[in-house]
XYZ file of C-alpha atoms in Angstrom:
341
model
C 14.037 -27.395 -24.108
C 11.811 -27.291 -21.069
C 11.401 -23.753 -19.698
C 12.018 -24.994 -16.177
C 15.407 -26.643 -15.740
C 15.676 -28.921 -12.753
C 18.276 -29.270 -10.031
C 17.477 -32.566 -8.357
C 13.917 -32.177 -9.725
C 13.590 -28.706 -8.194
C 13.086 -25.299 -9.761
C 16.236 -23.191 -9.443
C 15.832 -19.700 -7.964
C 18.222 -16.841 -7.229
C 17.796 -13.670 -5.187
C 19.240 -10.338 -6.318
C 19.513 -8.074 -3.282
C 19.655 -10.926 -0.788
C 21.451 -9.070 2.016
C 18.578 -6.754 3.020
C 15.792 -7.671 5.419
C 13.292 -8.652 2.706
C 15.969 -10.551 0.784
C 17.023 -12.453 3.888
C 13.399 -13.307 4.669
C 13.095 -14.641 1.125
C 16.136 -16.852 1.597
C 14.743 -18.224 4.869
C 11.446 -19.162 3.194
C 13.038 -20.541 0.019
C 15.451 -22.743 1.972
C 12.520 -24.702 3.402
C 10.462 -24.818 0.183
C 10.068 -28.406 -1.011
C 9.986 -27.534 -4.708
C 12.857 -25.082 -5.218
C 16.628 -25.012 -4.907
C 18.371 -21.748 -4.058
C 21.119 -21.308 -6.647
C 22.763 -17.899 -6.159
C 22.513 -14.963 -3.762
C 23.542 -11.569 -5.109
C 24.445 -8.541 -2.991
C 27.050 -6.171 -4.413
C 28.015 -4.489 -1.152
C 28.389 -7.841 0.633
C 30.059 -9.797 -2.199
C 32.453 -12.435 -0.896
C 30.784 -12.752 2.492
C 28.749 -15.767 3.531
C 25.045 -15.347 4.084
C 25.443 -16.733 7.601
C 27.949 -13.971 8.387
C 25.046 -11.522 8.212
C 22.216 -13.775 9.375
C 23.588 -16.550 11.616
C 20.102 -17.799 12.541
C 19.300 -18.811 8.927
C 21.055 -22.031 7.833
C 22.374 -21.049 4.395
C 26.050 -21.431 3.449
C 25.823 -19.484 0.162
C 28.376 -16.752 -0.563
C 27.096 -13.399 -1.843
C 28.016 -12.693 -5.477
C 27.944 -9.532 -7.587
C 25.168 -9.636 -10.165
C 26.407 -8.967 -13.693
C 23.575 -10.196 -15.888
C 23.553 -13.928 -15.097
C 20.412 -15.777 -16.248
C 21.133 -19.393 -15.304
C 18.307 -19.827 -12.788
C 14.692 -20.536 -13.667
C 13.296 -17.697 -11.534
C 14.779 -14.491 -10.118
C 13.594 -12.506 -7.130
C 14.722 -8.881 -7.032
C 14.781 -7.152 -3.631
C 16.565 -3.952 -4.595
C 16.200 -0.219 -3.878
C 13.666 1.528 -6.109
C 15.023 2.292 -9.569
C 17.555 -0.529 -9.812
C 15.195 -3.281 -11.000
C 14.203 -1.168 -14.026
C 17.690 -1.785 -15.400
C 17.783 -5.528 -14.739
C 14.314 -7.015 -15.256
C 14.084 -6.558 -19.073
C 17.238 -8.603 -19.642
C 16.112 -11.398 -17.345
C 12.687 -11.582 -18.993
C 14.275 -11.508 -22.466
C 16.318 -14.560 -21.467
C 13.063 -16.461 -20.892
C 13.294 -16.469 -17.107
C 10.558 -15.782 -14.578
C 10.804 -12.700 -12.385
C 9.267 -11.418 -9.155
C 10.263 -7.842 -8.325
C 9.736 -6.538 -4.789
C 10.379 -2.861 -5.574
C 7.905 -0.236 -6.766
C 9.488 0.055 -10.215
C 6.812 -1.864 -12.116
C 3.655 -1.344 -10.035
C 2.159 1.868 -11.386
C 0.522 2.148 -14.797
C 0.583 5.963 -14.664
C 3.980 7.299 -15.703
C 3.135 10.709 -14.251
C 2.225 9.224 -10.849
C 5.381 7.117 -10.848
C 7.501 10.215 -11.441
C 5.619 12.220 -8.818
C 5.738 9.619 -6.043
C 9.021 7.809 -6.818
C 10.932 10.684 -8.378
C 12.178 8.777 -11.422
C 11.286 8.190 -15.042
C 10.116 4.993 -16.670
C 8.435 4.011 -19.931
C 4.837 2.906 -20.450
C 6.111 -0.661 -20.977
C 7.617 -0.838 -17.501
C 4.538 -2.361 -15.859
C 4.209 -5.958 -14.661
C 1.255 -7.980 -13.448
C 0.414 -6.807 -9.930
C 0.978 -9.713 -7.576
C -1.777 -9.685 -4.981
C -3.090 -13.280 -4.979
C -6.331 -12.456 -3.175
C -7.340 -10.159 -6.050
C -5.477 -11.417 -9.139
C -4.940 -15.146 -8.660
C -5.910 -16.163 -12.203
C -3.694 -13.503 -13.780
C -0.727 -14.473 -11.594
C -1.021 -18.143 -12.548
C -0.461 -17.255 -16.196
C 2.311 -14.693 -15.647
C 6.063 -14.886 -16.140
C 6.856 -11.564 -14.426
C 5.240 -10.157 -11.285
C 5.406 -6.846 -9.443
C 5.092 -7.678 -5.751
C 2.883 -5.266 -3.735
C 4.235 -2.835 -1.169
C 3.846 -3.512 2.534
C 1.549 -0.604 3.443
C -0.392 -1.210 0.240
C -0.946 -4.863 1.151
C -2.318 -4.074 4.594
C -4.598 -1.292 3.330
C -5.812 -2.859 0.074
C -6.762 -6.127 1.778
C -8.724 -4.097 4.305
C -10.617 -2.161 1.634
C -10.863 -4.471 -1.397
C -14.231 -6.091 -0.548
C -15.837 -2.630 -0.388
C -14.553 -1.678 -3.842
C -14.338 -5.022 -5.648
C -16.904 -7.159 -3.835
C -19.887 -6.267 -6.022
C -22.243 -5.387 -3.178
C -25.241 -3.481 -4.570
C -25.801 -0.024 -3.106
C -22.453 0.110 -1.332
C -20.433 3.271 -2.006
C -17.430 4.753 -0.215
C -17.258 8.514 0.330
C -13.939 8.735 2.179
C -11.150 6.682 3.721
C -8.844 7.966 6.454
C -5.909 5.661 7.215
C -3.395 5.657 10.035
C -0.822 2.937 9.362
C 2.016 2.143 11.766
C 5.119 0.235 10.669
C 7.915 -1.409 12.574
C 11.456 -0.108 12.020
C 12.461 -2.944 9.678
C 10.162 -1.401 7.070
C 12.814 1.275 6.461
C 15.386 -1.314 5.407
C 18.689 -2.549 6.804
C 20.897 0.462 6.014
C 22.026 2.481 9.033
C 20.151 5.744 9.613
C 20.550 8.000 12.638
C 16.828 8.674 12.958
C 16.170 4.907 13.196
C 18.784 4.194 15.855
C 17.703 2.765 19.206
C 18.367 6.022 21.060
C 16.192 7.980 18.594
C 13.284 5.508 18.361
C 13.070 3.966 21.821
C 9.927 5.296 23.477
C 9.192 7.353 20.379
C 6.759 7.376 17.453
C 6.478 9.691 14.479
C 4.705 10.258 11.189
C 6.648 10.511 7.943
C 6.045 11.141 4.223
C 2.708 12.690 5.154
C 0.714 13.469 2.017
C 3.186 11.855 -0.379
C 3.819 8.229 0.477
C 4.736 6.156 -2.585
C 2.181 3.449 -1.764
C -0.753 5.860 -2.111
C -1.070 5.638 -5.924
C -0.609 1.861 -5.744
C -3.519 1.594 -3.312
C -5.764 3.861 -5.359
C -4.884 2.123 -8.638
C -5.764 -1.299 -7.229
C -9.074 0.007 -5.900
C -9.952 1.327 -9.368
C -9.247 4.976 -8.585
C -6.442 7.510 -9.060
C -4.235 9.334 -6.581
C -4.133 12.457 -8.740
C -7.841 12.430 -9.668
C -9.565 10.531 -6.825
C -13.171 9.398 -7.006
C -13.343 9.385 -3.187
C -11.428 11.201 -0.453
C -8.354 9.234 0.640
C -5.974 10.318 3.409
C -3.067 8.170 4.535
C -0.792 8.945 7.477
C 2.139 6.508 7.717
C 3.915 6.241 11.053
C 6.921 4.419 12.447
C 7.020 2.887 15.915
C 9.738 1.227 18.047
C 9.072 -2.411 17.250
C 10.878 -4.494 14.623
C 8.272 -5.998 12.312
C 4.605 -5.550 11.537
C 2.165 -3.060 10.032
C -0.959 -2.055 11.912
C -3.497 -0.150 9.805
C -6.628 1.545 11.120
C -8.987 2.473 8.282
C -11.889 4.777 9.059
C -14.373 4.515 6.169
C -17.328 6.816 5.568
C -20.040 5.045 3.560
C -22.533 6.902 1.394
C -25.448 5.129 3.100
C -25.824 2.862 6.156
C -25.040 -0.853 5.803
C -25.700 -3.477 8.478
C -22.679 -5.077 10.117
C -23.992 -8.561 9.280
C -23.983 -7.602 5.595
C -20.435 -6.232 5.833
C -19.165 -9.362 7.556
C -20.881 -11.562 4.974
C -19.288 -9.496 2.181
C -15.784 -9.925 3.633
C -16.274 -13.632 4.373
C -17.445 -14.266 0.817
C -14.694 -12.161 -0.769
C -11.931 -13.974 1.115
C -13.513 -17.445 1.174
C -10.676 -18.867 -0.959
C -7.869 -16.742 0.464
C -5.767 -18.964 2.752
C -3.812 -16.058 4.237
C -6.599 -13.625 5.111
C -8.286 -14.213 8.473
C -11.360 -12.341 9.696
C -11.076 -11.789 13.450
C -14.054 -11.569 15.801
C -12.089 -9.383 18.186
C -9.511 -6.685 17.502
C -6.404 -8.014 15.802
C -2.875 -7.230 16.973
C 0.568 -7.187 15.371
C 1.640 -10.095 17.568
C -1.087 -12.242 15.970
C 0.660 -12.129 12.581
C 4.363 -11.582 13.323
C 6.606 -14.050 11.416
C 3.617 -15.279 9.361
C 2.121 -14.637 5.913
C -1.323 -13.845 7.339
C -3.293 -10.631 7.075
C -5.784 -10.392 9.924
C -8.855 -8.172 9.501
C -11.175 -6.795 12.194
C -14.449 -4.951 11.495
C -16.454 -2.539 13.662
C -18.749 0.481 13.435
C -18.126 3.795 15.185
C -21.018 5.509 16.972
C -21.260 8.009 14.090
C -21.879 5.183 11.597
C -18.427 5.087 10.015
C -16.907 1.673 9.379
C -13.611 0.917 11.120
C -11.393 -1.735 9.558
C -8.214 -2.824 11.330
C -5.602 -4.959 9.587
C -2.304 -6.408 10.737
C 0.477 -7.988 8.698
C 4.154 -8.794 9.061
C 5.786 -6.252 6.741
C 8.689 -8.581 5.888
C 6.524 -11.642 5.197
C 3.025 -10.857 3.879
C 4.256 -7.346 3.071
C 7.264 -8.551 1.070
C 8.985 -11.962 0.986
C 6.054 -14.180 1.978
C 3.762 -12.658 -0.621
C 6.562 -13.057 -3.195
C 6.795 -16.780 -2.391
C 2.993 -17.006 -2.512
C 3.154 -15.494 -6.011
C 5.916 -17.901 -7.013
C 3.820 -20.841 -5.836
C 0.953 -19.746 -8.084
C 3.227 -19.046 -11.059
C 4.923 -22.440 -10.867
C 1.916 -24.587 -9.968
C 2.897 -25.343 -6.388
C 0.433 -25.379 -3.518
C -0.208 -21.715 -2.705
C 0.774 -22.226 0.933
C 4.057 -24.094 0.292
C 6.818 -22.935 2.681
C 4.400 -20.417 4.219
C 2.534 -22.518 6.795
């Protein structure tokens, strides 16, 4: 029997955890995808309600179900709190279905780092192919199960990857200092007093300083380790009173001077075949990428010779649902940009 069953010649997909912001963004993108049919939406706390009851602006008449091990669809997206996908993904994969998980459960290869940064246990087998198309396109094409990158990690890795993976002779990084600012939607849909309008309006604050769970993911993808770093890495995540977007300012100290023309050429070459990475001549802004799957990158040098890289993404699209659909497109042989442009 063909691995991919067809519903009106379309691949069938379901979303587990469809009531949260990332899950809803997934539904919105999947509903307009020409090659897939949305089969079921699962959300235990919202079971029995219609999707449009929660998100009236998205035209989907599906009713939320409780997930209890169903494996009828060809591909499953999981947009669940950390720790929950560990219990579900093995059964879905064993049933011969494709999986894209948006949590951090399967990203880290180091069990010790996973325990330290996520606070839970997992086995050495609980690692899936990391789904960043700009870096691992060939591996994603041949995969049946993908671990979707985190939002901060996406904005920071795409800003740094050419320096670490671009193969430029004589280029070495001594330190990276990151200030990354997220919109409030990055904290999820659940109600929290500290994220209420009265607490956040006109306010900004840092959080998880020194122990953000995306730090080991970033270091791992750059070929380093959070617990035994080969270069100094400092990340300060912040939250600001806007809804969506991540704005990352990366101050990079290079071991020796490199001309700006050479840096720009390196980035242009590295992302030549990346349809969703745009190099900006001026300074990028969150508004340039909101509601899109783009990551915009700006480059400049400080007067002291340090390289400043600024990136902007939409945390719910390129930082979550859009990148998941981009991964699905590669896995299933669709055009990489389907439903995303």
